[in-house]
Short mmCIF file of C-alpha atoms in Angstrom, two decimals:
data_model
loop_
_atom_site.label_atom_id
_atom_site.label_comp_id
_atom_site.label_asym_id
_atom_site.label_seq_id
_atom_site.Cartn_x
_atom_site.Cartn_y
_atom_site.Cartn_z
CA MET A 202 93.28 -49.47 -169.74
CA THR A 203 92.31 -47.81 -166.47
CA ALA A 204 89.94 -44.83 -166.51
CA VAL A 205 88.23 -42.67 -163.89
CA ARG A 206 84.55 -42.86 -164.81
CA LEU A 207 81.42 -41.31 -163.36
CA HIS A 208 78.40 -43.66 -163.46
CA ALA A 209 75.95 -41.44 -161.53
CA PRO A 210 76.23 -38.41 -159.26
CA GLY A 211 78.52 -39.45 -156.42
CA ASP A 212 79.41 -42.75 -158.10
CA LEU A 213 83.03 -42.51 -159.29
CA ARG A 214 84.89 -45.68 -160.21
CA LEU A 215 88.26 -46.81 -161.47
CA ASP A 216 87.18 -48.93 -164.42
CA GLU A 217 89.06 -51.22 -166.77
CA VAL A 218 87.91 -50.40 -170.29
CA PRO A 219 89.20 -51.11 -173.82
CA VAL A 220 91.81 -48.78 -175.28
CA PRO A 221 89.92 -46.68 -177.86
CA GLU A 222 90.87 -46.76 -181.53
CA PRO A 223 91.24 -43.53 -183.54
CA ARG A 224 89.03 -43.08 -186.58
CA SER A 225 89.71 -40.89 -189.59
CA GLY A 226 90.62 -37.39 -188.42
CA GLU A 227 91.50 -38.60 -184.92
CA VAL A 228 94.60 -39.56 -182.97
CA LEU A 229 95.14 -41.69 -179.89
CA VAL A 230 96.94 -39.85 -177.10
CA LYS A 231 98.85 -41.71 -174.40
CA VAL A 232 98.17 -39.49 -171.38
CA TRP A 233 101.17 -38.40 -169.33
CA ARG A 234 99.55 -36.14 -166.73
CA SER A 235 96.01 -35.00 -166.06
CA GLY A 236 95.05 -32.18 -163.73
CA ILE A 237 92.18 -32.33 -161.24
CA CYS A 238 89.85 -29.34 -161.53
CA GLY A 239 87.10 -28.01 -159.31
CA THR A 240 84.76 -28.65 -162.23
CA ASP A 241 85.56 -32.36 -161.90
CA LEU A 242 84.16 -32.25 -158.37
CA HIS A 243 81.03 -30.41 -159.56
CA ILE A 244 80.54 -33.01 -162.32
CA ALA A 245 81.03 -35.85 -159.85
CA LYS A 246 78.46 -34.35 -157.47
CA GLY A 247 75.96 -33.73 -160.27
CA THR A 248 75.97 -29.93 -159.91
CA PHE A 249 77.63 -29.36 -163.32
CA PRO A 250 75.92 -30.78 -166.42
CA ALA A 251 77.46 -33.99 -167.79
CA PRO A 252 74.73 -35.60 -169.89
CA ASN A 253 76.43 -38.77 -171.11
CA LEU A 254 77.14 -41.32 -168.38
CA PRO A 255 79.23 -43.28 -167.73
CA LEU A 256 81.81 -40.57 -168.43
CA THR A 257 85.60 -40.60 -168.25
CA LEU A 258 86.55 -37.37 -166.50
CA GLY A 259 89.62 -35.18 -167.09
CA HIS A 260 90.01 -32.09 -169.22
CA GLU A 261 93.51 -30.86 -168.27
CA PHE A 262 96.02 -33.26 -169.76
CA SER A 263 99.23 -33.67 -171.72
CA GLY A 264 100.58 -36.71 -173.50
CA THR A 265 102.16 -38.25 -176.57
CA ILE A 266 100.54 -39.45 -179.78
CA ALA A 267 100.37 -43.24 -179.65
CA ALA A 268 98.46 -43.99 -182.86
CA LEU A 269 97.06 -42.18 -185.89
CA GLY A 270 93.80 -42.57 -187.73
CA LEU A 271 93.50 -41.62 -191.40
CA SER A 272 93.81 -37.97 -192.51
CA THR A 273 95.97 -36.75 -189.64
CA GLY A 274 98.15 -34.33 -191.60
CA SER A 275 101.63 -33.66 -190.29
CA LEU A 276 101.05 -35.19 -186.85
CA ALA A 277 103.30 -38.11 -185.98
CA VAL A 278 103.48 -40.90 -183.44
CA ASP A 279 105.50 -39.81 -180.36
CA ASP A 280 104.69 -36.10 -180.81
CA ASN A 281 104.22 -34.44 -177.41
CA VAL A 282 100.83 -32.73 -177.41
CA VAL A 283 98.04 -31.00 -175.56
CA VAL A 284 94.43 -30.93 -176.71
CA ASP A 285 91.84 -28.14 -176.86
CA ILE A 286 88.93 -29.90 -175.17
CA ASN A 287 86.24 -27.85 -176.96
CA ILE A 288 84.85 -29.63 -180.03
CA ALA A 289 82.35 -27.73 -182.21
CA CYS A 290 80.69 -28.06 -185.61
CA GLY A 291 82.70 -25.25 -187.25
CA GLN A 292 79.77 -24.16 -189.44
CA CYS A 293 77.04 -22.63 -187.29
CA PHE A 294 76.30 -18.96 -186.54
CA PHE A 295 78.60 -18.95 -183.50
CA CYS A 296 81.46 -21.00 -184.94
CA ARG A 297 81.71 -18.72 -187.95
CA ARG A 298 82.00 -15.75 -185.59
CA GLY A 299 84.82 -17.25 -183.54
CA GLN A 300 82.55 -18.23 -180.64
CA LYS A 301 82.55 -22.01 -180.72
CA LEU A 302 81.84 -22.24 -176.98
CA PHE A 303 78.27 -21.24 -177.88
CA CYS A 304 77.92 -23.75 -180.72
CA PRO A 305 74.69 -25.74 -180.21
CA ALA A 306 76.68 -28.92 -180.87
CA VAL A 307 79.72 -28.07 -178.72
CA SER A 308 81.08 -30.86 -176.57
CA GLN A 309 84.03 -30.96 -174.20
CA LEU A 310 86.39 -33.80 -173.51
CA GLY A 311 85.96 -34.89 -169.91
CA VAL A 312 82.56 -33.20 -169.67
CA HIS A 313 80.45 -34.55 -172.54
CA SER A 314 82.77 -37.24 -173.91
CA SER A 315 85.70 -39.30 -172.66
CA GLY A 316 88.51 -37.19 -171.19
CA GLY A 317 92.07 -37.51 -170.01
CA LEU A 318 91.75 -39.13 -166.59
CA ALA A 319 92.65 -42.38 -168.30
CA GLU A 320 95.73 -43.98 -169.75
CA TYR A 321 94.61 -43.20 -173.32
CA VAL A 322 92.13 -40.84 -174.99
CA VAL A 323 91.02 -40.35 -178.61
CA VAL A 324 90.90 -36.73 -179.80
CA PRO A 325 90.19 -34.82 -183.04
CA VAL A 326 93.23 -33.82 -185.10
CA SER A 327 91.96 -30.24 -185.35
CA ASN A 328 92.16 -29.83 -181.57
CA VAL A 329 95.75 -31.07 -181.15
CA TYR A 330 98.70 -28.76 -180.44
CA VAL A 331 102.23 -30.14 -180.79
CA LEU A 332 104.43 -28.85 -177.99
CA PRO A 333 107.76 -27.07 -178.45
CA GLN A 334 110.80 -28.98 -177.20
CA SER A 335 111.31 -26.39 -174.45
CA LEU A 336 108.01 -27.31 -172.76
CA SER A 337 107.90 -30.42 -170.59
CA LEU A 338 104.88 -32.71 -170.45
CA ASP A 339 104.70 -32.01 -166.71
CA ALA A 340 104.21 -28.28 -167.25
CA ALA A 341 102.05 -28.80 -170.35
CA ALA A 342 99.33 -30.41 -168.24
CA TYR A 343 98.61 -26.85 -167.04
CA VAL A 344 97.93 -25.48 -170.55
CA GLU A 345 94.15 -25.93 -170.36
CA PRO A 346 93.56 -24.01 -167.09
CA LEU A 347 96.03 -21.34 -168.18
CA ALA A 348 94.19 -20.95 -171.51
CA CYS A 349 90.95 -20.51 -169.53
CA ALA A 350 92.53 -17.82 -167.34
CA ILE A 351 93.93 -16.03 -170.40
CA HIS A 352 90.44 -15.95 -171.89
CA GLY A 353 89.13 -14.42 -168.67
CA GLN A 354 91.87 -11.81 -168.74
CA ASP A 355 90.98 -10.99 -172.34
CA ARG A 356 87.34 -10.59 -171.37
CA ILE A 357 88.02 -8.22 -168.47
CA GLY A 358 90.85 -6.27 -170.14
CA ILE A 359 93.17 -5.32 -167.28
CA THR A 360 95.40 -2.39 -168.21
CA SER A 361 98.60 -0.96 -166.75
CA GLY A 362 98.21 0.68 -163.35
CA GLU A 363 94.83 -0.82 -162.49
CA ARG A 364 94.07 -2.20 -159.05
CA VAL A 365 92.65 -5.72 -159.04
CA LEU A 366 90.90 -7.70 -156.32
CA ILE A 367 90.90 -11.46 -156.84
CA ILE A 368 88.40 -13.34 -154.70
CA GLY A 369 89.72 -16.85 -154.19
CA GLY A 370 93.26 -18.19 -153.95
CA GLY A 371 92.59 -21.58 -155.53
CA PRO A 372 94.37 -22.74 -158.70
CA MET A 373 92.50 -20.37 -161.02
CA GLY A 374 92.66 -17.39 -158.69
CA LEU A 375 96.40 -17.96 -158.44
CA ALA A 376 96.72 -18.05 -162.22
CA HIS A 377 94.86 -14.74 -162.40
CA ILE A 378 97.37 -13.22 -159.97
CA ALA A 379 100.29 -13.96 -162.25
CA LEU A 380 98.43 -12.90 -165.40
CA SER A 381 97.17 -9.68 -163.80
CA LYS A 382 100.74 -8.75 -162.85
CA LEU A 383 101.95 -9.56 -166.36
CA GLY A 384 99.13 -7.38 -167.69
CA GLY A 385 100.37 -4.38 -165.70
CA ALA A 386 98.17 -4.33 -162.60
CA SER A 387 99.76 -2.06 -160.00
CA ASN A 388 98.11 -3.62 -156.95
CA VAL A 389 96.78 -7.18 -156.87
CA ILE A 390 94.77 -7.87 -153.71
CA VAL A 391 93.79 -11.46 -152.96
CA SER A 392 90.95 -12.54 -150.68
CA GLU A 393 91.52 -16.10 -149.45
CA PRO A 394 90.61 -17.68 -146.09
CA ASP A 395 93.26 -20.43 -146.12
CA PRO A 396 96.65 -19.23 -144.77
CA ASP A 397 98.66 -21.70 -146.88
CA ARG A 398 97.00 -20.49 -150.05
CA ARG A 399 97.62 -16.90 -149.02
CA GLU A 400 101.35 -17.71 -148.88
CA VAL A 401 101.20 -19.23 -152.36
CA ALA A 402 99.40 -16.09 -153.55
CA LYS A 403 102.34 -14.01 -152.35
CA ARG A 404 104.76 -16.23 -154.29
CA LEU A 405 102.66 -15.71 -157.42
CA GLY A 406 103.01 -11.93 -157.05
CA ALA A 407 100.05 -10.75 -154.96
CA ASP A 408 100.76 -7.35 -153.43
CA ASN A 409 98.30 -7.76 -150.57
CA VAL A 410 96.53 -10.82 -149.15
CA LEU A 411 93.52 -10.79 -146.84
CA SER A 412 91.17 -13.24 -145.21
CA PRO A 413 87.53 -12.44 -146.05
CA PHE A 414 86.63 -13.54 -142.52
CA ASP A 415 88.74 -10.85 -140.85
CA SER A 416 86.79 -8.06 -139.22
CA GLY A 417 86.99 -4.91 -141.28
CA PHE A 418 87.73 -6.81 -144.51
CA ALA A 419 85.75 -4.41 -146.72
CA ASP A 420 87.38 -1.42 -145.01
CA GLU A 421 90.83 -2.91 -145.71
CA VAL A 422 90.03 -3.29 -149.40
CA ALA A 423 88.81 0.29 -149.49
CA TYR A 424 91.96 1.50 -147.69
CA MET A 425 94.21 -0.32 -150.16
CA THR A 426 92.43 1.40 -153.04
CA ASP A 427 92.34 4.96 -151.65
CA ASP A 428 88.73 4.55 -150.50
CA VAL A 429 87.64 4.17 -154.12
CA GLY A 430 87.52 0.40 -154.57
CA PRO A 431 89.32 -1.86 -157.03
CA ASP A 432 89.06 -1.16 -160.73
CA VAL A 433 88.54 -4.87 -161.40
CA VAL A 434 87.20 -7.68 -159.23
CA ILE A 435 87.72 -11.28 -160.37
CA GLU A 436 85.40 -13.78 -158.69
CA ALA A 437 87.27 -17.11 -158.78
CA VAL A 438 85.35 -19.10 -156.16
CA GLY A 439 81.90 -19.76 -157.57
CA SER A 440 79.83 -19.14 -154.42
CA ILE A 441 76.88 -16.81 -154.04
CA PRO A 442 78.34 -14.78 -151.12
CA THR A 443 81.57 -14.11 -153.04
CA TYR A 444 79.69 -13.10 -156.18
CA GLU A 445 77.61 -10.67 -154.16
CA ALA A 446 80.78 -9.35 -152.52
CA ALA A 447 82.37 -8.77 -155.93
CA VAL A 448 79.55 -6.46 -157.00
CA SER A 449 79.62 -4.68 -153.65
CA LEU A 450 83.39 -4.11 -153.50
CA VAL A 451 84.17 -2.99 -157.05
CA ARG A 452 84.52 0.76 -157.57
CA ARG A 453 81.98 2.93 -159.38
CA GLY A 454 82.59 2.49 -163.08
CA GLY A 455 84.52 -0.71 -162.37
CA ARG A 456 84.44 -4.17 -163.90
CA VAL A 457 83.61 -7.60 -162.49
CA LEU A 458 84.75 -10.88 -164.05
CA ALA A 459 82.40 -13.78 -163.30
CA TYR A 460 84.97 -16.57 -163.46
CA GLY A 461 84.13 -19.03 -160.67
CA ALA A 462 81.73 -21.84 -161.62
CA ALA A 463 78.72 -21.60 -159.33
CA PRO A 464 76.23 -24.49 -159.19
CA GLN A 465 73.92 -24.39 -162.21
CA THR A 466 70.80 -23.94 -160.09
CA ALA A 467 72.22 -21.27 -157.76
CA SER A 468 70.90 -17.70 -157.86
CA MET A 469 72.08 -14.51 -156.21
CA SER A 470 70.62 -11.29 -154.91
CA LEU A 471 71.51 -8.43 -157.24
CA ARG A 472 69.98 -4.98 -157.31
CA PRO A 473 69.76 -3.65 -160.86
CA PHE A 474 70.03 -0.15 -159.41
CA ASP A 475 73.60 -0.92 -158.27
CA ILE A 476 74.62 -1.90 -161.80
CA TYR A 477 72.86 1.16 -163.15
CA SER A 478 74.09 3.75 -160.67
CA LYS A 479 77.68 2.42 -160.44
CA GLU A 480 77.79 1.94 -164.24
CA LEU A 481 79.28 -1.51 -163.71
CA THR A 482 80.55 -3.81 -166.40
CA ILE A 483 79.99 -7.48 -165.56
CA VAL A 484 81.37 -10.12 -167.92
CA GLY A 485 81.51 -13.88 -167.79
CA SER A 486 84.29 -16.22 -168.80
CA TYR A 487 83.59 -19.90 -169.38
CA ALA A 488 86.59 -21.57 -171.03
CA GLY A 489 89.64 -20.99 -173.17
CA THR A 490 89.80 -21.87 -176.85
CA TYR A 491 91.22 -20.70 -180.19
CA ASP A 492 94.30 -18.49 -179.71
CA THR A 493 94.31 -18.82 -175.91
CA TRP A 494 95.80 -22.30 -176.32
CA PRO A 495 98.92 -21.37 -178.32
CA ARG A 496 99.34 -18.30 -176.11
CA ALA A 497 99.24 -20.48 -172.98
CA ILE A 498 101.77 -22.84 -174.56
CA GLU A 499 104.11 -19.97 -175.38
CA LEU A 500 103.76 -18.45 -171.93
CA LEU A 501 104.69 -21.74 -170.29
CA ALA A 502 107.49 -22.48 -172.76
CA SER A 503 109.01 -19.04 -172.18
CA GLY A 504 109.17 -19.61 -168.42
CA ARG A 505 107.18 -16.46 -167.66
CA PHE A 506 104.48 -18.55 -165.98
CA ASP A 507 105.61 -21.35 -163.69
CA PRO A 508 102.89 -23.93 -162.92
CA ALA A 509 105.18 -25.55 -160.35
CA LEU A 510 104.21 -22.66 -158.04
CA ILE A 511 100.60 -23.89 -158.19
CA VAL A 512 100.83 -27.66 -158.70
CA ASP A 513 101.80 -28.91 -155.26
CA SER A 514 100.69 -32.54 -155.39
CA VAL A 515 101.34 -35.30 -157.94
CA ARG A 516 99.50 -38.56 -157.31
CA PRO A 517 99.09 -41.86 -159.16
CA LEU A 518 96.01 -42.77 -161.15
CA SER A 519 94.95 -45.17 -158.39
CA GLU A 520 94.39 -42.15 -156.09
CA ALA A 521 92.48 -39.97 -158.58
CA ILE A 522 89.04 -40.54 -157.06
CA GLU A 523 90.34 -39.70 -153.60
CA ALA A 524 91.93 -36.54 -155.03
CA ILE A 525 88.66 -35.40 -156.64
CA ARG A 526 86.65 -35.95 -153.48
CA GLY A 527 89.34 -34.26 -151.41
CA LEU A 528 88.73 -30.96 -153.21
CA GLU A 529 85.62 -30.47 -151.10
CA THR A 530 87.31 -30.79 -147.71
CA ASP A 531 91.11 -30.49 -147.97
CA LYS A 532 92.14 -26.91 -148.71
CA SER A 533 95.77 -27.55 -147.80
CA ILE A 534 96.44 -28.84 -151.32
CA VAL A 535 96.16 -26.27 -154.07
CA LYS A 536 96.45 -28.27 -157.30
CA VAL A 537 96.69 -32.01 -157.90
CA HIS A 538 98.11 -33.62 -161.02
CA ILE A 539 97.52 -37.29 -161.70
CA GLN A 540 100.59 -39.05 -163.08
CA MET A 541 99.85 -41.97 -165.37
CA ASN A 542 101.91 -45.14 -165.09
CA SER A 543 103.78 -44.44 -168.28
CA ILE A 544 106.95 -42.85 -169.57
CA PRO A 545 106.87 -40.22 -172.34
CA ALA A 546 108.56 -41.26 -175.57
#
């Protein structure tokens, strides 16, 4: 089969590798679509930890079960599925408290072990979700990023009538627009330099869109929030200047969601006095797991979240490496899905 594999930082290749065989407690998934994520670019550049090389990338995928190992329960060949990429021990301090992302043994498909930017991938039975008939495999490839955004929304706890500033109009910032509106936000302000992405933000429900490079940007945010500042700021870029802006712009007593993945070695200037005197709440959000997956599936199946508003490019597997590298320079494309050369059963 063909797989997109990272051999060293900057060294991405389309490799021909054997189709893996499922062991007991595993199934083989024939991948239908796999999304390209900003994290894939960070992994490829070596700025996001991926300890086991060569590595098949891809952690946003949908597909059909092609083969079963032993002890696979009620799962069946040809089931349409998505897969929670987070694999943990299930027994440690964190797992037993519903926090498997902190499990010392946690691994993620496409980050620590082979992922879905390939024609086939082997996955644990316990991480598989069978899709309802009302959800297409095209849309289901957006379950993983939507589950991540839902987790972030849970962490920050937006309530009805709150005013929210989202910094970044990329795929995840756009998802937070729709979820913030569904959560009852009265005014969703989006900061995004790219004019095309600002237009997409409006289609997702943003009430106001601004370029952070406009003169008087901070004054505009203040004006839109009655000179108080937003109740919630969601940083969905992952850069030091935008993180510093999030702390600066949020109102006194407000909340900041650290959602964008900054480089692991990056550090920012932060005055503890500002956190203290403004009584800020700052929370992080790393990934979605547990109930965020079935909730994302239900939200997509119900039609209340339309990934077609975000996914604006579908490309073949042969162009996956170009698509990953293009994330760094081409901001005209919001979200790329890689279509495998296969037909769902």
